């Protein structure tokens, strides 16, 4: 009889497949600015882009709103207002500070109020409410018979697609048909 066939070679042990390498842990995307670095001297030490980014994203480094100057100093020349003041100064000082009014011209006191608008925009309203708007568009800020103020809001690279104040237009009867338009600092125009 022929010899029995040789036994088959041993089968190597089966190993599980090697898994793909584990990717390194994901780090959060780096922020363009560290709004805590140098905050104690932000006004003088930060660049304009850092101020804009930190104001829009962290509420830090926001410039205070400009203080509006009055068109007339109603104390200057008050002792001789009848002969020395121009008609526009008489009208304004009478209406706003009850100075320089003829007896029949004196207006009834009106309640005063103020509003504050800054950033993208944040608004403290005339009736003491608070609002934030982040969408693009043109909105009325003030609309009375005497005063018209509108603002345009547009998305910027600094606000990640959220809208920020892009331009403001002021007009109405108190400007006698003129309109003051103020645009962004980078490329805006101030026109009258």
Short mmCIF file of N, CA and C in Angstrom, two decimals:
data_model
loop_
_atom_site.label_atom_id
_atom_site.label_comp_id
_atom_site.label_asym_id
_atom_site.label_seq_id
_atom_site.Cartn_x
_atom_site.Cartn_y
_atom_site.Cartn_z
N UNK A 1 0.81 -1.18 0.00
CA UNK A 1 0.00 0.00 0.00
C UNK A 1 0.86 1.25 0.00
N UNK A 2 0.30 2.25 -0.68
CA UNK A 2 1.10 3.49 -0.71
C UNK A 2 1.07 4.16 0.68
N UNK A 3 2.10 4.92 0.92
CA UNK A 3 2.14 5.60 2.23
C UNK A 3 1.03 6.66 2.30
N UNK A 4 0.55 6.94 3.46
CA UNK A 4 -0.51 7.95 3.60
C UNK A 4 0.03 9.34 3.21
N UNK A 5 -0.85 10.21 2.69
CA UNK A 5 -0.37 11.54 2.31
C UNK A 5 0.10 12.31 3.56
N UNK A 6 1.06 13.19 3.32
CA UNK A 6 1.53 13.97 4.48
C UNK A 6 0.40 14.85 5.01
N UNK A 7 0.43 15.12 6.26
CA UNK A 7 -0.61 16.02 6.82
C UNK A 7 -0.47 17.42 6.23
N UNK A 8 -1.59 18.14 6.11
CA UNK A 8 -1.49 19.51 5.58
C UNK A 8 -0.67 20.39 6.54
N UNK A 9 -0.01 21.43 5.95
CA UNK A 9 0.77 22.31 6.84
C UNK A 9 -0.17 22.99 7.82
N UNK A 10 0.34 23.31 8.99
CA UNK A 10 -0.53 23.98 9.97
C UNK A 10 -1.00 25.34 9.45
N UNK A 11 -2.23 25.67 9.74
CA UNK A 11 -2.80 26.97 9.35
C UNK A 11 -2.31 28.02 10.35
N UNK A 12 -1.76 29.13 9.79
CA UNK A 12 -1.33 30.15 10.76
C UNK A 12 -2.55 30.69 11.50
N UNK A 13 -2.36 31.11 12.73
CA UNK A 13 -3.51 31.64 13.49
C UNK A 13 -4.07 32.87 12.78
N UNK A 14 -5.38 33.00 12.80
CA UNK A 14 -6.03 34.14 12.17
C UNK A 14 -6.04 35.31 13.16
N UNK A 15 -5.58 36.47 12.69
CA UNK A 15 -5.53 37.67 13.53
C UNK A 15 -6.60 38.63 13.02
N UNK A 16 -7.18 39.39 13.93
CA UNK A 16 -8.14 40.40 13.46
C UNK A 16 -7.41 41.44 12.63
N UNK A 17 -8.11 42.09 11.70
CA UNK A 17 -7.43 43.10 10.89
C UNK A 17 -6.95 44.25 11.77
N UNK A 18 -5.88 44.86 11.34
CA UNK A 18 -5.33 46.00 12.08
C UNK A 18 -6.26 47.20 11.87
N UNK A 19 -6.72 47.80 12.97
CA UNK A 19 -7.58 48.98 12.80
C UNK A 19 -6.79 50.15 12.24
N UNK A 20 -7.49 51.09 11.57
CA UNK A 20 -6.77 52.27 11.06
C UNK A 20 -6.23 53.08 12.24
N UNK A 21 -5.19 53.86 11.99
CA UNK A 21 -4.65 54.66 13.10
C UNK A 21 -5.71 55.62 13.63
N UNK A 22 -5.65 55.85 14.93
CA UNK A 22 -6.59 56.78 15.57
C UNK A 22 -6.15 58.21 15.25
N UNK A 23 -7.06 59.01 14.72
CA UNK A 23 -6.66 60.40 14.42
C UNK A 23 -6.38 61.14 15.74
N UNK A 24 -5.54 62.17 15.67
CA UNK A 24 -5.29 62.93 16.90
C UNK A 24 -6.59 63.59 17.35
N UNK A 25 -6.71 63.88 18.64
CA UNK A 25 -7.95 64.51 19.11
C UNK A 25 -8.15 65.85 18.43
N UNK A 26 -9.43 66.16 18.13
CA UNK A 26 -9.76 67.43 17.47
C UNK A 26 -9.61 68.56 18.48
N UNK A 27 -8.90 69.57 18.05
CA UNK A 27 -8.78 70.76 18.89
C UNK A 27 -9.81 71.76 18.42
N UNK A 28 -10.36 72.55 19.34
CA UNK A 28 -11.28 73.58 18.86
C UNK A 28 -10.54 74.55 17.95
N UNK A 29 -11.27 75.09 17.00
CA UNK A 29 -10.66 76.05 16.08
C UNK A 29 -10.11 77.23 16.88
N UNK A 30 -8.94 77.68 16.50
CA UNK A 30 -8.33 78.79 17.20
C UNK A 30 -9.15 80.05 16.94
N UNK A 31 -9.34 80.83 17.99
CA UNK A 31 -10.06 82.09 17.84
C UNK A 31 -9.10 83.12 17.28
N UNK A 32 -9.60 84.07 16.49
CA UNK A 32 -8.70 85.04 15.89
C UNK A 32 -8.06 85.97 16.92
N UNK A 33 -8.72 86.17 18.07
CA UNK A 33 -8.19 87.07 19.08
C UNK A 33 -8.48 86.53 20.48
N UNK A 34 -7.58 86.78 21.41
CA UNK A 34 -7.79 86.48 22.82
C UNK A 34 -8.28 87.76 23.47
N UNK A 35 -9.56 87.81 23.78
CA UNK A 35 -10.17 89.04 24.28
C UNK A 35 -9.83 89.31 25.75
N UNK A 36 -9.17 88.37 26.42
CA UNK A 36 -8.73 88.63 27.79
C UNK A 36 -7.31 89.20 27.81
N UNK A 37 -6.54 88.92 26.77
CA UNK A 37 -5.16 89.40 26.71
C UNK A 37 -5.15 90.91 26.49
N UNK A 38 -4.58 91.62 27.40
CA UNK A 38 -4.45 93.07 27.28
C UNK A 38 -5.73 93.85 27.50
N UNK A 39 -6.75 93.22 28.08
CA UNK A 39 -8.04 93.89 28.23
C UNK A 39 -7.95 95.13 29.13
N UNK A 40 -7.03 95.12 30.11
CA UNK A 40 -6.94 96.27 31.01
C UNK A 40 -6.51 97.54 30.28
N UNK A 41 -5.95 97.41 29.07
CA UNK A 41 -5.53 98.57 28.28
C UNK A 41 -6.05 98.46 26.86
N UNK A 42 -7.30 97.96 26.69
CA UNK A 42 -7.82 97.67 25.36
C UNK A 42 -7.91 98.91 24.48
N UNK A 43 -8.29 100.05 25.05
CA UNK A 43 -8.53 101.24 24.22
C UNK A 43 -7.27 101.67 23.48
N UNK A 44 -6.11 101.62 24.15
CA UNK A 44 -4.86 102.05 23.52
C UNK A 44 -4.07 100.89 22.93
N UNK A 45 -4.26 99.69 23.48
CA UNK A 45 -3.40 98.58 23.11
C UNK A 45 -3.92 97.64 22.04
N UNK A 46 -5.21 97.60 21.78
CA UNK A 46 -5.76 96.66 20.82
C UNK A 46 -5.85 97.28 19.44
N UNK A 47 -5.71 96.44 18.42
CA UNK A 47 -5.90 96.90 17.04
C UNK A 47 -7.40 97.08 16.78
N UNK A 48 -7.73 97.81 15.72
CA UNK A 48 -9.14 98.02 15.37
C UNK A 48 -9.85 96.69 15.07
N UNK A 49 -9.21 95.75 14.33
CA UNK A 49 -9.90 94.47 14.10
C UNK A 49 -10.14 93.69 15.40
N UNK A 50 -9.19 93.74 16.34
CA UNK A 50 -9.39 93.03 17.61
C UNK A 50 -10.53 93.68 18.39
N UNK A 51 -10.59 94.99 18.42
CA UNK A 51 -11.68 95.68 19.12
C UNK A 51 -13.02 95.27 18.52
N UNK A 52 -13.11 95.26 17.18
CA UNK A 52 -14.38 94.93 16.52
C UNK A 52 -14.78 93.49 16.82
N UNK A 53 -13.81 92.56 16.73
CA UNK A 53 -14.12 91.14 16.95
C UNK A 53 -14.51 90.89 18.40
N UNK A 54 -13.74 91.42 19.33
CA UNK A 54 -14.01 91.18 20.76
C UNK A 54 -15.32 91.85 21.19
N UNK A 55 -15.63 93.00 20.61
CA UNK A 55 -16.90 93.66 20.94
C UNK A 55 -18.06 92.82 20.44
N UNK A 56 -17.95 92.34 19.19
CA UNK A 56 -19.05 91.58 18.58
C UNK A 56 -19.21 90.20 19.20
N UNK A 57 -18.12 89.57 19.64
CA UNK A 57 -18.20 88.18 20.11
C UNK A 57 -18.11 88.02 21.62
N UNK A 58 -17.58 89.01 22.32
CA UNK A 58 -17.44 88.86 23.77
C UNK A 58 -17.91 90.07 24.55
N UNK A 59 -18.38 91.10 23.85
CA UNK A 59 -18.85 92.29 24.56
C UNK A 59 -17.71 93.05 25.23
N UNK A 60 -16.47 92.83 24.80
CA UNK A 60 -15.32 93.51 25.39
C UNK A 60 -14.69 94.41 24.33
N UNK A 61 -14.16 95.54 24.79
CA UNK A 61 -13.48 96.43 23.87
C UNK A 61 -14.41 97.26 23.02
N UNK A 62 -15.65 97.39 23.44
CA UNK A 62 -16.62 98.19 22.69
C UNK A 62 -16.42 99.66 23.05
N UNK A 63 -16.27 100.47 22.04
CA UNK A 63 -16.12 101.90 22.29
C UNK A 63 -17.44 102.46 22.82
N UNK A 64 -17.38 103.37 23.78
CA UNK A 64 -18.62 103.98 24.23
C UNK A 64 -19.22 104.79 23.10
N UNK A 65 -20.53 104.91 23.07
CA UNK A 65 -21.14 105.68 21.99
C UNK A 65 -20.71 107.14 22.08
N UNK A 66 -20.59 107.79 20.93
CA UNK A 66 -20.18 109.19 20.97
C UNK A 66 -21.22 110.05 21.67
N UNK A 67 -20.73 111.07 22.33
CA UNK A 67 -21.63 112.02 22.99
C UNK A 67 -22.00 113.09 21.97
N UNK A 68 -23.26 113.27 21.77
CA UNK A 68 -23.71 114.27 20.80
C UNK A 68 -23.53 115.67 21.39
N UNK A 69 -23.01 116.58 20.58
CA UNK A 69 -22.89 117.96 21.05
C UNK A 69 -24.17 118.70 20.65
N UNK A 70 -24.50 119.70 21.43
CA UNK A 70 -25.70 120.48 21.16
C UNK A 70 -25.41 121.49 20.05
N UNK A 71 -26.40 121.81 19.23
CA UNK A 71 -26.15 122.75 18.14
C UNK A 71 -25.94 124.19 18.61
N UNK A 72 -26.44 124.52 19.80
CA UNK A 72 -26.29 125.89 20.31
C UNK A 72 -26.01 125.85 21.81
N UNK A 73 -25.19 126.81 22.26
CA UNK A 73 -24.96 127.02 23.69
C UNK A 73 -25.92 128.12 24.12
N UNK A 74 -26.98 127.73 24.82
CA UNK A 74 -28.04 128.67 25.16
C UNK A 74 -27.67 129.59 26.32
N UNK A 75 -26.53 129.37 26.94
CA UNK A 75 -26.07 130.29 27.98
C UNK A 75 -25.21 131.39 27.38
N UNK A 76 -24.55 131.09 26.25
CA UNK A 76 -23.68 132.08 25.61
C UNK A 76 -24.53 133.22 25.05
N UNK A 77 -24.28 134.41 25.50
CA UNK A 77 -24.99 135.59 25.02
C UNK A 77 -26.42 135.71 25.50
N UNK A 78 -26.80 134.97 26.54
CA UNK A 78 -28.19 134.98 27.00
C UNK A 78 -28.63 136.35 27.49
N UNK A 79 -27.70 137.15 28.06
CA UNK A 79 -28.07 138.49 28.56
C UNK A 79 -28.55 139.41 27.44
N UNK A 80 -28.21 139.11 26.19
CA UNK A 80 -28.62 139.96 25.06
C UNK A 80 -29.25 139.09 23.97
N UNK A 81 -30.06 138.10 24.36
CA UNK A 81 -30.57 137.15 23.39
C UNK A 81 -31.47 137.77 22.34
N UNK A 82 -32.29 138.76 22.71
CA UNK A 82 -33.23 139.34 21.73
C UNK A 82 -32.50 139.95 20.55
N UNK A 83 -31.44 140.69 20.80
CA UNK A 83 -30.73 141.36 19.71
C UNK A 83 -29.54 140.54 19.20
N UNK A 84 -28.97 139.68 20.04
CA UNK A 84 -27.72 139.03 19.69
C UNK A 84 -27.83 137.63 19.10
N UNK A 85 -28.94 136.96 19.31
CA UNK A 85 -29.04 135.58 18.82
C UNK A 85 -29.64 135.54 17.43
N UNK A 86 -29.21 134.53 16.65
CA UNK A 86 -29.83 134.30 15.34
C UNK A 86 -31.21 133.67 15.56
N UNK A 87 -32.06 133.74 14.54
CA UNK A 87 -33.39 133.15 14.65
C UNK A 87 -33.30 131.63 14.90
N UNK A 88 -32.44 130.87 14.19
CA UNK A 88 -32.36 129.42 14.49
C UNK A 88 -31.97 129.15 15.95
N UNK A 89 -31.07 129.96 16.50
CA UNK A 89 -30.68 129.76 17.91
C UNK A 89 -31.84 130.07 18.83
N UNK A 90 -32.59 131.13 18.54
CA UNK A 90 -33.76 131.46 19.38
C UNK A 90 -34.77 130.31 19.36
N UNK A 91 -35.05 129.79 18.18
CA UNK A 91 -36.03 128.71 18.05
C UNK A 91 -35.55 127.47 18.78
N UNK A 92 -34.30 127.10 18.58
CA UNK A 92 -33.77 125.87 19.20
C UNK A 92 -33.71 126.02 20.73
N UNK A 93 -33.17 127.13 21.20
CA UNK A 93 -33.04 127.31 22.66
C UNK A 93 -34.40 127.41 23.34
N UNK A 94 -35.36 128.00 22.68
CA UNK A 94 -36.71 128.06 23.24
C UNK A 94 -37.32 126.67 23.31
N UNK A 95 -37.20 125.92 22.22
CA UNK A 95 -37.81 124.59 22.15
C UNK A 95 -37.13 123.58 23.07
N UNK A 96 -35.81 123.67 23.23
CA UNK A 96 -35.08 122.63 23.96
C UNK A 96 -34.67 123.00 25.38
N UNK A 97 -34.50 124.31 25.64
CA UNK A 97 -34.06 124.69 26.98
C UNK A 97 -34.92 125.80 27.58
N UNK A 98 -36.01 126.14 26.90
CA UNK A 98 -36.93 127.18 27.36
C UNK A 98 -36.21 128.48 27.68
N UNK A 99 -35.22 128.82 26.85
CA UNK A 99 -34.49 130.09 27.00
C UNK A 99 -34.65 130.88 25.70
N UNK A 100 -34.76 132.17 25.82
CA UNK A 100 -34.88 133.01 24.65
C UNK A 100 -36.25 132.97 24.00
N UNK A 101 -37.27 132.66 24.75
CA UNK A 101 -38.63 132.57 24.20
C UNK A 101 -39.36 133.89 24.44
N UNK A 102 -40.13 134.28 23.44
CA UNK A 102 -41.08 135.36 23.66
C UNK A 102 -42.16 134.79 24.56
N UNK A 103 -42.85 135.60 25.32
CA UNK A 103 -43.83 135.10 26.29
C UNK A 103 -44.88 134.21 25.63
N UNK A 104 -45.38 134.58 24.45
CA UNK A 104 -46.42 133.79 23.79
C UNK A 104 -45.84 132.55 23.10
N UNK A 105 -44.53 132.49 22.97
CA UNK A 105 -43.88 131.43 22.22
C UNK A 105 -43.45 130.26 23.11
N UNK A 106 -43.42 130.45 24.41
CA UNK A 106 -42.86 129.45 25.31
C UNK A 106 -43.63 128.13 25.18
N UNK A 107 -42.94 127.06 24.83
CA UNK A 107 -43.61 125.78 24.65
C UNK A 107 -43.90 125.09 25.99
N UNK A 108 -44.89 124.24 25.94
CA UNK A 108 -45.15 123.41 27.12
C UNK A 108 -44.01 122.42 27.25
N UNK A 109 -43.56 122.15 28.46
CA UNK A 109 -42.45 121.20 28.60
C UNK A 109 -42.86 119.81 28.11
N UNK A 110 -41.99 119.21 27.36
CA UNK A 110 -42.23 117.85 26.86
C UNK A 110 -41.41 116.88 27.69
N UNK A 111 -41.94 115.69 27.88
CA UNK A 111 -41.14 114.72 28.63
C UNK A 111 -39.89 114.37 27.81
N UNK A 112 -38.78 114.23 28.48
CA UNK A 112 -37.56 113.89 27.76
C UNK A 112 -37.25 112.41 27.94
N UNK A 113 -36.57 111.89 26.96
CA UNK A 113 -36.15 110.50 27.02
C UNK A 113 -34.97 110.35 26.08
N UNK A 114 -34.27 109.26 26.20
CA UNK A 114 -33.13 109.02 25.33
C UNK A 114 -33.07 107.55 24.97
N UNK A 115 -32.35 107.27 23.91
CA UNK A 115 -32.11 105.88 23.54
C UNK A 115 -30.62 105.74 23.25
N UNK A 116 -30.16 104.50 23.27
CA UNK A 116 -28.75 104.23 23.04
C UNK A 116 -28.65 103.03 22.13
N UNK A 117 -27.87 103.16 21.05
CA UNK A 117 -27.71 102.07 20.08
C UNK A 117 -26.22 101.86 19.88
N UNK A 118 -25.76 100.60 19.97
CA UNK A 118 -24.35 100.31 19.74
C UNK A 118 -24.20 98.89 19.23
N UNK A 119 -23.06 98.64 18.61
CA UNK A 119 -22.71 97.27 18.21
C UNK A 119 -23.57 96.71 17.10
N UNK A 120 -24.07 95.51 17.30
CA UNK A 120 -24.66 94.71 16.22
C UNK A 120 -26.16 94.57 16.29
N UNK A 121 -27.01 95.36 16.34
CA UNK A 121 -27.07 96.44 17.30
C UNK A 121 -27.71 95.97 18.60
N UNK A 122 -27.27 96.59 19.62
CA UNK A 122 -27.91 96.46 20.94
C UNK A 122 -28.62 97.80 21.15
N UNK A 123 -29.83 97.76 21.67
CA UNK A 123 -30.62 98.98 21.77
C UNK A 123 -31.24 99.12 23.14
N UNK A 124 -31.00 100.25 23.78
CA UNK A 124 -31.78 100.67 24.94
C UNK A 124 -32.78 101.68 24.36
N UNK A 125 -34.06 101.37 24.41
CA UNK A 125 -35.07 102.16 23.70
C UNK A 125 -35.55 103.35 24.52
N UNK A 126 -36.29 104.24 23.85
CA UNK A 126 -36.84 105.42 24.52
C UNK A 126 -37.75 105.04 25.69
N UNK A 127 -38.41 103.90 25.58
CA UNK A 127 -39.32 103.49 26.67
C UNK A 127 -38.62 102.55 27.66
N UNK A 128 -37.29 102.58 27.66
CA UNK A 128 -36.46 101.85 28.63
C UNK A 128 -36.51 100.34 28.46
N UNK A 129 -36.81 99.87 27.25
CA UNK A 129 -36.72 98.44 26.95
C UNK A 129 -35.32 98.17 26.39
N UNK A 130 -35.02 96.90 26.18
CA UNK A 130 -33.71 96.50 25.66
C UNK A 130 -33.95 95.50 24.54
N UNK A 131 -33.23 95.65 23.44
CA UNK A 131 -33.41 94.73 22.31
C UNK A 131 -32.07 94.48 21.63
N UNK A 132 -31.95 93.31 21.02
CA UNK A 132 -30.80 92.95 20.18
C UNK A 132 -31.35 92.50 18.84
N UNK A 133 -30.72 92.92 17.76
CA UNK A 133 -31.10 92.49 16.43
C UNK A 133 -29.87 91.95 15.74
N UNK A 134 -30.01 90.83 15.03
CA UNK A 134 -28.87 90.22 14.35
C UNK A 134 -29.11 90.01 12.87
N UNK A 135 -30.28 90.39 12.35
CA UNK A 135 -30.59 90.18 10.95
C UNK A 135 -30.28 91.40 10.10
N UNK A 136 -30.05 91.16 8.81
CA UNK A 136 -29.77 92.26 7.90
C UNK A 136 -31.06 93.01 7.55
N UNK A 137 -30.92 94.27 7.17
CA UNK A 137 -32.07 95.04 6.72
C UNK A 137 -31.92 96.51 7.05
N UNK A 138 -32.93 97.28 6.68
CA UNK A 138 -32.99 98.71 7.00
C UNK A 138 -34.14 98.88 7.98
N UNK A 139 -33.87 99.51 9.09
CA UNK A 139 -34.86 99.65 10.17
C UNK A 139 -35.00 101.11 10.57
N UNK A 140 -36.22 101.46 10.97
CA UNK A 140 -36.47 102.79 11.53
C UNK A 140 -35.99 102.79 12.98
N UNK A 141 -35.20 103.79 13.35
CA UNK A 141 -34.82 103.97 14.75
C UNK A 141 -35.70 105.03 15.40
N UNK A 142 -35.97 106.10 14.66
CA UNK A 142 -36.87 107.17 15.12
C UNK A 142 -37.68 107.61 13.91
N UNK A 143 -39.00 107.75 14.11
CA UNK A 143 -39.84 108.24 13.02
C UNK A 143 -40.94 109.08 13.64
N UNK A 144 -40.71 110.39 13.62
CA UNK A 144 -41.71 111.34 14.11
C UNK A 144 -41.93 112.37 13.01
N UNK A 145 -42.81 113.31 13.25
CA UNK A 145 -43.02 114.37 12.28
C UNK A 145 -41.79 115.23 12.08
N UNK A 146 -40.95 115.34 13.09
CA UNK A 146 -39.77 116.20 13.03
C UNK A 146 -38.47 115.46 12.73
N UNK A 147 -38.37 114.22 13.21
CA UNK A 147 -37.10 113.49 13.15
C UNK A 147 -37.29 112.13 12.48
N UNK A 148 -36.43 111.83 11.51
CA UNK A 148 -36.41 110.52 10.86
C UNK A 148 -34.99 109.98 10.98
N UNK A 149 -34.83 108.80 11.58
CA UNK A 149 -33.51 108.16 11.67
C UNK A 149 -33.68 106.70 11.27
N UNK A 150 -32.90 106.28 10.28
CA UNK A 150 -32.90 104.90 9.85
C UNK A 150 -31.48 104.35 9.92
N UNK A 151 -31.38 103.02 10.13
CA UNK A 151 -30.08 102.37 10.13
C UNK A 151 -30.12 101.16 9.21
N UNK A 152 -28.98 100.89 8.58
CA UNK A 152 -28.84 99.70 7.73
C UNK A 152 -27.93 98.73 8.48
N UNK A 153 -28.36 97.47 8.56
CA UNK A 153 -27.60 96.42 9.24
C UNK A 153 -27.18 95.38 8.21
N UNK A 154 -25.88 95.03 8.21
CA UNK A 154 -25.35 94.06 7.27
C UNK A 154 -24.41 93.11 8.00
N UNK A 155 -24.32 91.88 7.50
CA UNK A 155 -23.38 90.91 8.06
C UNK A 155 -21.96 91.35 7.75
N UNK A 156 -21.03 91.04 8.64
CA UNK A 156 -19.63 91.39 8.44
C UNK A 156 -18.76 90.16 8.69
N UNK A 157 -17.51 90.18 8.21
CA UNK A 157 -16.61 89.06 8.50
C UNK A 157 -16.32 88.95 9.99
N UNK A 158 -16.43 90.06 10.73
CA UNK A 158 -16.12 90.06 12.15
C UNK A 158 -17.25 89.48 12.99
N UNK A 159 -18.45 89.37 12.42
CA UNK A 159 -19.61 88.94 13.22
C UNK A 159 -20.13 87.57 12.81
N UNK A 160 -19.34 86.82 12.03
CA UNK A 160 -19.73 85.46 11.63
C UNK A 160 -21.13 85.41 11.03
N UNK A 161 -21.43 86.34 10.16
CA UNK A 161 -22.72 86.33 9.47
C UNK A 161 -23.82 87.08 10.18
N UNK A 162 -23.62 87.49 11.43
CA UNK A 162 -24.63 88.28 12.12
C UNK A 162 -24.50 89.72 11.63
N UNK A 163 -25.61 90.44 11.65
CA UNK A 163 -25.60 91.80 11.15
C UNK A 163 -25.04 92.77 12.20
N UNK A 164 -24.42 93.81 11.70
CA UNK A 164 -23.93 94.91 12.53
C UNK A 164 -24.35 96.20 11.85
N UNK A 165 -24.35 97.29 12.59
CA UNK A 165 -24.73 98.57 12.02
C UNK A 165 -23.74 98.92 10.90
N UNK A 166 -24.28 99.20 9.71
CA UNK A 166 -23.46 99.51 8.55
C UNK A 166 -23.55 100.98 8.18
N UNK A 167 -24.71 101.59 8.38
CA UNK A 167 -24.88 103.01 8.04
C UNK A 167 -26.09 103.55 8.79
N UNK A 168 -26.07 104.86 9.00
CA UNK A 168 -27.18 105.54 9.67
C UNK A 168 -27.52 106.78 8.85
N UNK A 169 -28.80 107.04 8.67
CA UNK A 169 -29.26 108.24 7.96
C UNK A 169 -30.19 109.02 8.88
N UNK A 170 -29.95 110.34 8.98
CA UNK A 170 -30.75 111.21 9.84
C UNK A 170 -31.35 112.30 8.96
N UNK A 171 -32.65 112.50 9.08
CA UNK A 171 -33.33 113.53 8.31
C UNK A 171 -34.57 113.98 9.03
N UNK A 172 -35.44 114.68 8.32
CA UNK A 172 -36.68 115.16 8.90
C UNK A 172 -36.78 116.67 8.85
N UNK A 173 -37.90 117.18 9.29
CA UNK A 173 -38.17 118.62 9.22
C UNK A 173 -37.13 119.43 9.98
N UNK A 174 -36.60 118.90 11.06
CA UNK A 174 -35.64 119.68 11.85
C UNK A 174 -34.34 119.93 11.09
N UNK A 175 -34.08 119.18 10.03
CA UNK A 175 -32.90 119.42 9.20
C UNK A 175 -33.25 120.16 7.91
N UNK A 176 -34.46 120.64 7.82
CA UNK A 176 -34.92 121.47 6.71
C UNK A 176 -34.63 120.83 5.35
N UNK A 177 -34.96 119.54 5.22
CA UNK A 177 -34.82 118.85 3.95
C UNK A 177 -33.47 118.17 3.73
N UNK A 178 -32.53 118.40 4.60
CA UNK A 178 -31.22 117.76 4.47
C UNK A 178 -31.26 116.37 5.09
N UNK A 179 -30.35 115.51 4.64
CA UNK A 179 -30.19 114.17 5.20
C UNK A 179 -28.71 113.97 5.49
N UNK A 180 -28.40 113.55 6.69
CA UNK A 180 -27.03 113.24 7.09
C UNK A 180 -26.88 111.73 7.04
N UNK A 181 -25.92 111.24 6.23
CA UNK A 181 -25.68 109.80 6.10
C UNK A 181 -24.27 109.51 6.59
N UNK A 182 -24.15 108.51 7.48
CA UNK A 182 -22.85 108.12 8.00
C UNK A 182 -22.67 106.63 7.74
N UNK A 183 -21.55 106.27 7.09
CA UNK A 183 -21.28 104.88 6.76
C UNK A 183 -20.16 104.32 7.62
N UNK A 184 -19.70 103.11 7.30
CA UNK A 184 -18.67 102.46 8.10
C UNK A 184 -17.33 103.18 8.00
N UNK A 185 -16.53 103.06 9.04
CA UNK A 185 -15.24 103.74 9.10
C UNK A 185 -14.30 103.28 7.97
N UNK A 186 -14.32 102.00 7.59
CA UNK A 186 -13.38 101.48 6.61
C UNK A 186 -13.56 102.11 5.23
N UNK A 187 -14.81 102.25 4.78
CA UNK A 187 -15.01 102.76 3.43
C UNK A 187 -16.23 103.66 3.33
N UNK A 188 -16.76 104.08 4.43
CA UNK A 188 -18.00 104.84 4.42
C UNK A 188 -17.79 106.30 4.06
N UNK A 189 -18.88 106.92 3.80
CA UNK A 189 -18.87 108.33 3.49
C UNK A 189 -19.82 109.03 4.43
N UNK A 190 -19.46 110.26 4.76
CA UNK A 190 -20.39 111.10 5.49
C UNK A 190 -20.86 112.13 4.48
N UNK A 191 -22.16 112.15 4.22
CA UNK A 191 -22.68 113.09 3.23
C UNK A 191 -23.76 113.95 3.86
N UNK A 192 -23.97 115.10 3.28
CA UNK A 192 -24.99 116.04 3.76
C UNK A 192 -25.83 116.45 2.61
#
